[in-house]
Amino acid sequence: MAGNLASVRDRLPAGVRPYFEAAPFAALFLGMSSGFPYAMIGATLTTRLAQDGIDKKSVTTFALVFLAYNFKFLWAWVVEGVRLPLLGRLGQRVSWMLFTSALVIVAVINLGLMDPKADIMAVALAAIFVGVAGATFDIVIDAYRIELLEPRQLGVGAGMSQYGWRIGAAGAGALALVAADPMQWNLGWDAAYMLCAVFALPAAFTALIMGEPARHKEVAARKTLKTLGAAIIGPFAEFLQRSGAWLVLLFILLHKIGDTLANLTLRLLFEDLGYSNTEIAIYDVGVGFWALLAGIFVGGVLYARLGLKRSVLFSLILMAVSNFSFALLAAAGHSNTGMALAIGFENFASGIGGVCVVAYFSALTDLRFTAAQYALISAFASIVGRFMTGTTAGALIEAFGYVNYYLFTTAIALPGILLFWLMMRAGLIDASIGTAGTEKAED
């Protein structure tokens, strides 16, 4: 892979070459696999439940399934330190990548076989299985990506990972919609989910090709209950001992509330505005995908020119404003142009934020505890928004309507922006960086 990429890279403009280095290019394929389980229990399941006549409160309650992603730090230590039998000889990260990719495939196929009309509880349990499997898959993927990238590549790698994430989420989402659409392939939701399961394979193949990351540092063997306790608590204790760590965690909790509340309810808005599956696939998935690609590219430029702190602040403001576009769409009604503009702007802003914010979060980790610490960071990043979506979003939409709901998601993003600005002023952003943002691989 490295030799072929080098020959291609040498013929590209200087600003584009970093994206075609082996490690950032590998991050693209890791992101593809990371994004698809999220789509299967997110927008795709929301559309399926809505079309089967499940009420809004029940549909939005399924957002609680995503809490598996928010509590993944509780079992991240297993991925960090438990050696898998047989597969373990391939390396800690590679073996867990293969195991979790197989687990996700089984979970997604199982969810596809469930019938919401016959047994909604069985669907809920199957969705939880996908959530837990996908969250564990993410623990491995994130740790592998961070350890594969050099500090100078974290921004580019974050961008490529975001490209891949959206390719996986959008590709799986569009494939499921078209495959299940009675006016298109009409294969049914069970076959649609089976087809989408192949999106787990890019990460597995990437791990086999790239091998164990050079920056990976093995955790000491777990021999007693005392050392096991230290293994579980140690990563979090190290993080919390840093200057301003509690404010950093507060920012992580707050920064994405509005974005999460908006995005996890969009398919309900589209259904109520009368969009067909094909229109959703074209405008939500299709236009959104290309807008995201543009946003990621712009995010890379901004990150390089503005630096980490100013680029993150700018992206936070842009993502907050993007929620306002959905209030405008809700007020306008069924409009393909309006949907394309709203989705385009939101994805463009998310692309910029994905590069800048993810690069910052990746740099926060200590290479001794990459899996556990990034699991904590990424889990905290959306837990409040997901909990609110699952418990109150449906009721808020029914009580206040879509326009006021999306205005609320815009306003609730402001505290995170203000906190980051204050952290910048106090010098806490630089103080919070871990070894993943400073230490290179050993020769």
GROMACS .gro file of C-alpha atoms in nm, residues 51 76 85 114 121 129 141 146 161 224 235 263 284 342 385 397:
model
   16
   51GLN     CA    1  -4.276   0.364   0.807
   76ALA     CA    2  -1.253  -0.013   2.705
   85PRO     CA    3  -0.683  -1.647   2.217
  114MET     CA    4  -3.642  -0.840   1.351
  121MET     CA    5  -3.906  -0.524   2.230
  129PHE     CA    6  -2.673  -0.552   2.056
  141ILE     CA    7  -1.087   0.169   1.550
  146ILE     CA    8  -0.458   0.746   1.681
  161SER     CA    9  -1.149   0.937   0.919
  224THR     CA   10  -0.423  -0.964   4.044
  235PRO     CA   11  -0.632   0.586   3.235
  263ASN     CA   12  -2.935   1.518   1.382
  284ASP     CA   13  -3.009   1.389   0.277
  342ALA     CA   14  -3.016   2.275   0.489
  385GLY     CA   15  -2.763   1.510   2.363
  397ILE     CA   16  -4.140   1.823   1.896
   0.00000   0.00000   0.00000
